[in-house]
Amino acid sequence: MALKHFLGLLLVAALLVAGLPAAAQSETITLVVWDNWVRDAEQEMIEILNAEFEAAHPGVTIKREVYATDDLTTILPLELAGGSGPDVTMINQGYSGMGALVKAGLLLPLNDYADQYNWWDRYALGLHSRNSFSEDGTQFGVDNVYGISNTAEVVGVYYHRAIFEERGLAIPTTLAEFEALMNALLAADVTPIVFGSLDGWPAIHEFSVLQGVYITLEELDAFMYRLPGGTFNTEANLQAATKLVEWVDAGYFSPGFAGMDYDGATFGGFLNQEGAMWITGNWMTGSIVEELGEEPVGFFAFPSDEAGVPAIVPGGVGLAYGIRATSQHPDLAAEYIDLVTGPRAAELLFERGFFPATAVDPSLLSEGTLTADMFDVWAAVSEANAVGHWLDWTAPDVAANIQELMGKVVTPEQFVTDVEADYTAR
Amino acid sequence: MGRFADALAASTAGRGRPYEHVHHAYFYILPGFIVYFVFVLIPIVNTVRYSLTEWTGFTAPQYIGLANYERLLEDGRFWNALGNNAFFVIFYTILPIMLGLFLTSLMARGNLRGMVIFRTGLFVPQVMSAVVVGIIWRWIFDYRGPLNAFLRDIGLGAAVKPWLGDFTWAPYAAGIVGSWVEYGLCMVLFIAGVQSISEELYDAAEVDGANAWHQFRHVTLPGLQQQVLVAFVVTFIAALRVFDLVFVLTRGGPGRETQVVSMLIYEEAFEYHRAGYGSAMALVMTVLIVSVSTAVFYAQSRREERENAR
């Protein structure tokens, strides 16, 4: 009796399933997403977005996997090539990240979706070239866009307001003023710039801000995207290198900077006021606010030779969301990307101290806070079209070269020649 | 093979003719061999194949003959890194063995109390993860760290340096950490070896009027020959394939002063997606390690033969 009952039910169920319209077959869809949101606040943000997406798409399940940035360069290609990888994934930019994937035909060009959803307006048009490659993956910065980002990054100068105020120092508006400021600090026995180069990559920022004073964006773009005429062997780079060595000799950087790491000695040293300023990326804002609050530290744009015009500084957009070329659900994937890179995501990111690439309502910012300063710097730098590049995207060994320059084992002339040789060898 | 067959023959003696069931032995080694075959032999053969290709690691490899090896010959970074590995041999191999021998000779005769604790302590650096060791020493060498604080305290403020970032001192600093890791291993080997040297030899030497140095030179050292050999091979291999320790300490810097070949292999194969070129580098290192190890063992067996012939 019970069995008969059960079989009857089963039959009804089977008929129901067979009779359902095609749309309801999406019940079985699982969208696999790989991302790089590792910190607690980030996880919270993305889980909220995922829940909202699932709520708006009944029957769709998001299977989320978290990976460290390096894994997105090392593991991601293998998974994508195996055909089993994520439908949506965050991608590291540059030749060895996105470039290698495009070259292997593993990513979907997003131009049509970008038109459909108007992703072009998410942030400055020029920034989309960071996520663009030629179809064969050999030319960076042109043709197809393969990813959309939701965070922005910019290098600037953190400073202790108290140290400046006590000595009546103002935020410098030209490089000359910046140097005068550092001399004043030295005279008062304060280390001007907290800096440590043990990890290598932080040294890129110190060189880049000076490079940004002398170089034009065209020159820098040509180098970064390896356009015809792209070279490191320029007068601007030589000037920047010479200036950087002058700064080392003048004692503007922390004593023993070669032996200081980033997360411990440098970050700790800045928090403890072992120096007045710290030239690094806006990604430290959250951590600084967590330790000291919003008021004690400010952030300003690195000045150029011309008053009020910021120098070209490394910056751009964070890791980008892309779609696997062989994904079975590209439309759904695009819809997901639209959500996680859109205004709702920006709002959630902002609330958690991150820096969304899409503009947020300025009324949310309160004057005199570090967060407000950070938005001002980004606005000033974007407005001046001075968003530069991470040199190691195209010259992966450049940190070692800058260490050699700052350690004075090579001359500025030799440094420029060395970087150029490494650049052309790749 | 000879010894194995002898032993097998001895064990089967009386149960039929010797060597009769020798093929059974292959079944016993089969499980181990399968693991070895799948996880060691196949990868090695594949590394040889990939080293002859241009390969991203995830797309179809393209055969390019010996081009990777030609490129290797002209790659300054490779030779620089290999030179750094050679430099580390001094700190990973030669220093620990000398230090181990010296300390063993001091302790060889006396029955030290708490030897077990001492031995365990010596072995701890070997057991600890290299990343942990690296982080500890990075802290010690930090510019504001304990080493520089100590130097200042004893009035050697002039010697204070950013050790791991200094172009002159970083290779030595990174090397010393290697010595610290490896000398415990050497000592444990040597202490065990010394204990198996017959006391009578020392007594006889003493009767002949041998002083401590003579006893070391003519009794301890010859008695430890096997252990020194093992220590040499093990630490030599460690010096040539070091990666994690140096990576955590200096990332190969400052400049390229401490960059080692393993770091280049990792970069080439996984970061720049040139797995073919990375394979070629890996293969050269494998050949280097195998030939040095073989040469050492060969020299040793020749010497044993000579001594046995005497």
mmCIF file of C-alpha atoms in Angstrom, chain A residues 40-250:
data_model
loop_
_atom_site.group_PDB
_atom_site.id
_atom_site.type_symbol
_atom_site.label_atom_id
_atom_site.label_comp_id
_atom_site.label_asym_id
_atom_site.label_seq_id
_atom_site.Cartn_x
_atom_site.Cartn_y
_atom_site.Cartn_z
ATOM 1 C CA ASP A 40 36.936 39.429 6.927
ATOM 2 C CA ALA A 41 35.387 42.708 5.823
ATOM 3 C CA GLU A 42 35.812 41.693 2.186
ATOM 4 C CA GLN A 43 34.223 38.289 2.729
ATOM 5 C CA GLU A 44 31.259 39.961 4.397
ATOM 6 C CA MET A 45 30.830 42.308 1.430
ATOM 7 C CA ILE A 46 30.917 39.575 -1.213
ATOM 8 C CA GLU A 47 28.673 37.200 0.752
ATOM 9 C CA ILE A 48 26.006 39.922 0.932
ATOM 10 C CA LEU A 49 26.251 40.476 -2.834
ATOM 11 C CA ASN A 50 26.115 36.745 -3.542
ATOM 12 C CA ALA A 51 23.044 36.333 -1.366
ATOM 13 C CA GLU A 52 21.353 39.217 -3.177
ATOM 14 C CA PHE A 53 22.198 37.696 -6.541
ATOM 15 C CA GLU A 54 20.832 34.302 -5.540
ATOM 16 C CA ALA A 55 17.670 35.929 -4.197
ATOM 17 C CA ALA A 56 17.153 37.725 -7.522
ATOM 18 C CA HIS A 57 17.781 34.530 -9.512
ATOM 19 C CA PRO A 58 15.791 31.676 -8.000
ATOM 20 C CA GLY A 59 17.422 28.366 -8.753
ATOM 21 C CA VAL A 60 20.896 29.761 -9.266
ATOM 22 C CA THR A 61 23.524 28.744 -6.754
ATOM 23 C CA ILE A 62 26.840 30.543 -6.494
ATOM 24 C CA LYS A 63 29.754 28.336 -5.615
ATOM 25 C CA ARG A 64 32.415 30.676 -4.303
ATOM 26 C CA GLU A 65 36.119 29.794 -3.943
ATOM 27 C CA VAL A 66 38.719 32.152 -2.493
ATOM 28 C CA TYR A 67 42.298 32.377 -3.781
ATOM 29 C CA ALA A 68 45.350 34.452 -2.917
ATOM 30 C CA THR A 69 46.590 36.808 -5.638
ATOM 31 C CA ASP A 70 49.548 34.596 -6.566
ATOM 32 C CA ASP A 71 47.280 31.581 -6.961
ATOM 33 C CA LEU A 72 45.321 33.506 -9.559
ATOM 34 C CA THR A 73 48.521 33.601 -11.631
ATOM 35 C CA THR A 74 49.651 30.034 -10.944
ATOM 36 C CA ILE A 75 46.536 27.862 -10.438
ATOM 37 C CA LEU A 76 43.918 29.699 -12.484
ATOM 38 C CA PRO A 77 45.464 29.004 -15.938
ATOM 39 C CA LEU A 78 45.670 25.273 -15.213
ATOM 40 C CA GLU A 79 42.045 25.129 -14.091
ATOM 41 C CA LEU A 80 40.747 27.198 -17.000
ATOM 42 C CA ALA A 81 42.738 25.142 -19.483
ATOM 43 C CA GLY A 82 41.265 21.991 -17.979
ATOM 44 C CA GLY A 83 37.863 23.331 -18.962
ATOM 45 C CA SER A 84 36.547 22.808 -15.464
ATOM 46 C CA GLY A 85 37.496 26.126 -13.985
ATOM 47 C CA PRO A 86 35.284 28.925 -12.687
ATOM 48 C CA ASP A 87 32.595 30.619 -14.797
ATOM 49 C CA VAL A 88 33.485 33.969 -13.281
ATOM 50 C CA THR A 89 36.960 34.684 -11.914
ATOM 51 C CA MET A 90 39.051 37.536 -10.661
ATOM 52 C CA ILE A 91 42.145 38.017 -12.794
ATOM 53 C CA ASN A 92 45.514 39.572 -12.093
ATOM 54 C CA GLN A 93 46.492 42.074 -14.770
ATOM 55 C CA GLY A 94 49.630 42.286 -16.869
ATOM 56 C CA TYR A 95 51.345 39.997 -19.340
ATOM 57 C CA SER A 96 51.811 37.026 -17.054
ATOM 58 C CA GLY A 97 48.306 37.276 -15.624
ATOM 59 C CA MET A 98 45.544 38.267 -17.985
ATOM 60 C CA GLY A 99 47.864 38.290 -21.020
ATOM 61 C CA ALA A 100 48.768 34.613 -20.699
ATOM 62 C CA LEU A 101 45.104 33.654 -20.341
ATOM 63 C CA VAL A 102 44.041 35.669 -23.396
ATOM 64 C CA LYS A 103 46.903 34.219 -25.417
ATOM 65 C CA ALA A 104 45.659 30.740 -24.603
ATOM 66 C CA GLY A 105 42.084 31.696 -25.587
ATOM 67 C CA LEU A 106 40.742 31.021 -22.091
ATOM 68 C CA LEU A 107 38.844 34.266 -21.521
ATOM 69 C CA LEU A 108 35.707 35.699 -23.089
ATOM 70 C CA PRO A 109 35.976 39.209 -24.604
ATOM 71 C CA LEU A 110 33.506 41.363 -22.679
ATOM 72 C CA ASN A 111 32.998 44.217 -25.160
ATOM 73 C CA ASP A 112 29.399 43.288 -26.008
ATOM 74 C CA TYR A 113 28.430 42.954 -22.362
ATOM 75 C CA ALA A 114 30.212 46.211 -21.603
ATOM 76 C CA ASP A 115 28.025 47.905 -24.229
ATOM 77 C CA GLN A 116 24.892 46.172 -22.953
ATOM 78 C CA TYR A 117 25.446 47.085 -19.292
ATOM 79 C CA ASN A 118 27.316 50.305 -19.982
ATOM 80 C CA TRP A 119 30.333 49.192 -18.014
ATOM 81 C CA TRP A 120 32.407 51.780 -19.888
ATOM 82 C CA ASP A 121 31.061 54.444 -17.545
ATOM 83 C CA ARG A 122 32.046 52.627 -14.375
ATOM 84 C CA TYR A 123 35.386 54.448 -14.299
ATOM 85 C CA ALA A 124 37.615 56.542 -16.555
ATOM 86 C CA LEU A 125 37.738 55.118 -20.050
ATOM 87 C CA GLY A 126 41.548 55.011 -20.001
ATOM 88 C CA LEU A 127 41.500 52.623 -17.063
ATOM 89 C CA HIS A 128 39.737 49.976 -19.136
ATOM 90 C CA SER A 129 42.990 49.538 -21.066
ATOM 91 C CA ARG A 130 44.438 47.986 -17.881
ATOM 92 C CA ASN A 131 42.039 45.117 -18.496
ATOM 93 C CA SER A 132 42.459 45.024 -22.274
ATOM 94 C CA PHE A 133 44.520 42.921 -24.633
ATOM 95 C CA SER A 134 44.642 42.260 -28.345
ATOM 96 C CA GLU A 135 42.770 39.104 -29.300
ATOM 97 C CA ASP A 136 45.995 37.064 -29.522
ATOM 98 C CA GLY A 137 47.127 38.289 -26.109
ATOM 99 C CA THR A 138 50.373 39.763 -27.387
ATOM 100 C CA GLN A 139 49.476 43.444 -27.156
ATOM 101 C CA PHE A 140 48.572 44.873 -23.761
ATOM 102 C CA GLY A 141 46.145 47.756 -23.393
ATOM 103 C CA VAL A 142 44.287 47.577 -26.716
ATOM 104 C CA ASP A 143 41.256 46.056 -28.467
ATOM 105 C CA ASN A 144 39.172 43.741 -26.289
ATOM 106 C CA VAL A 145 38.350 44.245 -22.660
ATOM 107 C CA TYR A 146 38.588 40.998 -20.676
ATOM 108 C CA GLY A 147 37.780 42.162 -17.179
ATOM 109 C CA ILE A 148 35.910 44.734 -15.108
ATOM 110 C CA SER A 149 37.263 45.888 -11.751
ATOM 111 C CA ASN A 150 35.464 47.172 -8.701
ATOM 112 C CA THR A 151 38.252 48.713 -6.656
ATOM 113 C CA ALA A 152 40.761 51.448 -7.406
ATOM 114 C CA GLU A 153 44.331 51.944 -6.220
ATOM 115 C CA VAL A 154 46.535 54.995 -6.104
ATOM 116 C CA VAL A 155 49.921 55.728 -4.572
ATOM 117 C CA GLY A 156 50.151 58.889 -2.503
ATOM 118 C CA VAL A 157 51.762 60.325 0.609
ATOM 119 C CA TYR A 158 50.457 59.498 4.094
ATOM 120 C CA TYR A 159 51.548 62.014 6.719
ATOM 121 C CA HIS A 160 51.110 62.578 10.448
ATOM 122 C CA ARG A 161 49.069 65.743 10.811
ATOM 123 C CA ALA A 162 50.503 66.403 14.278
ATOM 124 C CA ILE A 163 54.109 66.367 13.055
ATOM 125 C CA PHE A 164 53.230 68.866 10.321
ATOM 126 C CA GLU A 165 51.173 71.135 12.605
ATOM 127 C CA GLU A 166 53.712 71.250 15.449
ATOM 128 C CA ARG A 167 56.312 72.585 13.038
ATOM 129 C CA GLY A 168 54.001 74.775 11.010
ATOM 130 C CA LEU A 169 54.549 72.722 7.852
ATOM 131 C CA ALA A 170 52.087 72.799 4.969
ATOM 132 C CA ILE A 171 51.254 70.185 2.376
ATOM 133 C CA PRO A 172 53.708 70.806 -0.492
ATOM 134 C CA THR A 173 52.328 71.721 -3.910
ATOM 135 C CA THR A 174 55.523 71.319 -5.949
ATOM 136 C CA LEU A 175 58.485 68.972 -5.862
ATOM 137 C CA ALA A 176 60.689 71.873 -4.700
ATOM 138 C CA GLU A 177 58.330 72.502 -1.792
ATOM 139 C CA PHE A 178 58.326 68.790 -1.025
ATOM 140 C CA GLU A 179 62.123 68.811 -0.781
ATOM 141 C CA ALA A 180 62.079 71.989 1.339
ATOM 142 C CA LEU A 181 59.615 70.274 3.635
ATOM 143 C CA MET A 182 61.907 67.266 3.981
ATOM 144 C CA ASN A 183 64.858 69.535 4.783
ATOM 145 C CA ALA A 184 62.803 71.257 7.467
ATOM 146 C CA LEU A 185 61.929 67.883 8.957
ATOM 147 C CA LEU A 186 65.569 66.775 8.873
ATOM 148 C CA ALA A 187 66.581 69.996 10.613
ATOM 149 C CA ALA A 188 64.040 69.176 13.316
ATOM 150 C CA ASP A 189 65.576 65.710 13.612
ATOM 151 C CA VAL A 190 62.572 63.939 12.101
ATOM 152 C CA THR A 191 63.010 61.277 9.427
ATOM 153 C CA PRO A 192 61.043 62.645 6.448
ATOM 154 C CA ILE A 193 59.983 59.372 4.786
ATOM 155 C CA VAL A 194 59.408 56.047 6.487
ATOM 156 C CA PHE A 195 60.511 53.470 3.943
ATOM 157 C CA GLY A 196 61.741 49.878 3.815
ATOM 158 C CA SER A 197 62.946 48.056 0.697
ATOM 159 C CA LEU A 198 63.594 44.562 2.066
ATOM 160 C CA ASP A 199 60.555 43.122 0.264
ATOM 161 C CA GLY A 200 61.631 44.680 -3.017
ATOM 162 C CA TRP A 201 58.305 45.853 -4.427
ATOM 163 C CA PRO A 202 57.845 48.882 -2.115
ATOM 164 C CA ALA A 203 60.934 50.405 -3.745
ATOM 165 C CA ILE A 204 59.011 50.561 -7.013
ATOM 166 C CA HIS A 205 56.708 53.191 -5.495
ATOM 167 C CA GLU A 206 59.550 55.469 -4.403
ATOM 168 C CA PHE A 207 61.034 55.404 -7.885
ATOM 169 C CA SER A 208 57.670 55.668 -9.627
ATOM 170 C CA VAL A 209 56.541 58.884 -7.939
ATOM 171 C CA LEU A 210 59.774 60.586 -8.993
ATOM 172 C CA GLN A 211 59.523 59.093 -12.463
ATOM 173 C CA GLY A 212 56.013 60.562 -12.580
ATOM 174 C CA VAL A 213 57.406 64.068 -12.078
ATOM 175 C CA TYR A 214 59.508 63.912 -15.242
ATOM 176 C CA ILE A 215 57.782 61.481 -17.586
ATOM 177 C CA THR A 216 54.739 62.033 -19.828
ATOM 178 C CA LEU A 217 51.857 59.582 -19.723
ATOM 179 C CA GLU A 218 52.425 58.807 -23.428
ATOM 180 C CA GLU A 219 56.011 57.777 -22.736
ATOM 181 C CA LEU A 220 54.948 55.665 -19.774
ATOM 182 C CA ASP A 221 52.078 54.035 -21.649
ATOM 183 C CA ALA A 222 54.356 53.199 -24.566
ATOM 184 C CA PHE A 223 56.733 51.473 -22.151
ATOM 185 C CA MET A 224 54.028 49.651 -20.228
ATOM 186 C CA TYR A 225 51.989 48.468 -23.185
ATOM 187 C CA ARG A 226 55.124 47.806 -25.230
ATOM 188 C CA LEU A 227 53.974 50.073 -28.021
ATOM 189 C CA PRO A 228 56.369 50.980 -30.841
ATOM 190 C CA GLY A 229 59.013 53.298 -29.389
ATOM 191 C CA GLY A 230 58.396 52.030 -25.874
ATOM 192 C CA THR A 231 61.665 52.233 -23.974
ATOM 193 C CA PHE A 232 63.035 52.752 -20.487
ATOM 194 C CA ASN A 233 66.114 54.457 -21.800
ATOM 195 C CA THR A 234 64.811 58.018 -21.512
ATOM 196 C CA GLU A 235 65.976 61.283 -20.076
ATOM 197 C CA ALA A 236 63.002 61.280 -17.687
ATOM 198 C CA ASN A 237 63.956 57.936 -16.151
ATOM 199 C CA LEU A 238 67.567 59.031 -15.811
ATOM 200 C CA GLN A 239 66.470 62.212 -14.052
ATOM 201 C CA ALA A 240 64.208 60.241 -11.700
ATOM 202 C CA ALA A 241 66.973 57.759 -10.901
ATOM 203 C CA THR A 242 69.457 60.556 -10.242
ATOM 204 C CA LYS A 243 66.971 62.316 -7.973
ATOM 205 C CA LEU A 244 66.251 59.119 -6.055
ATOM 206 C CA VAL A 245 69.942 58.624 -5.312
ATOM 207 C CA GLU A 246 70.151 62.273 -4.190
ATOM 208 C CA TRP A 247 67.327 61.561 -1.769
ATOM 209 C CA VAL A 248 69.114 58.506 -0.395
ATOM 210 C CA ASP A 249 72.263 60.597 0.104
ATOM 211 C CA ALA A 250 70.313 63.393 1.756
#
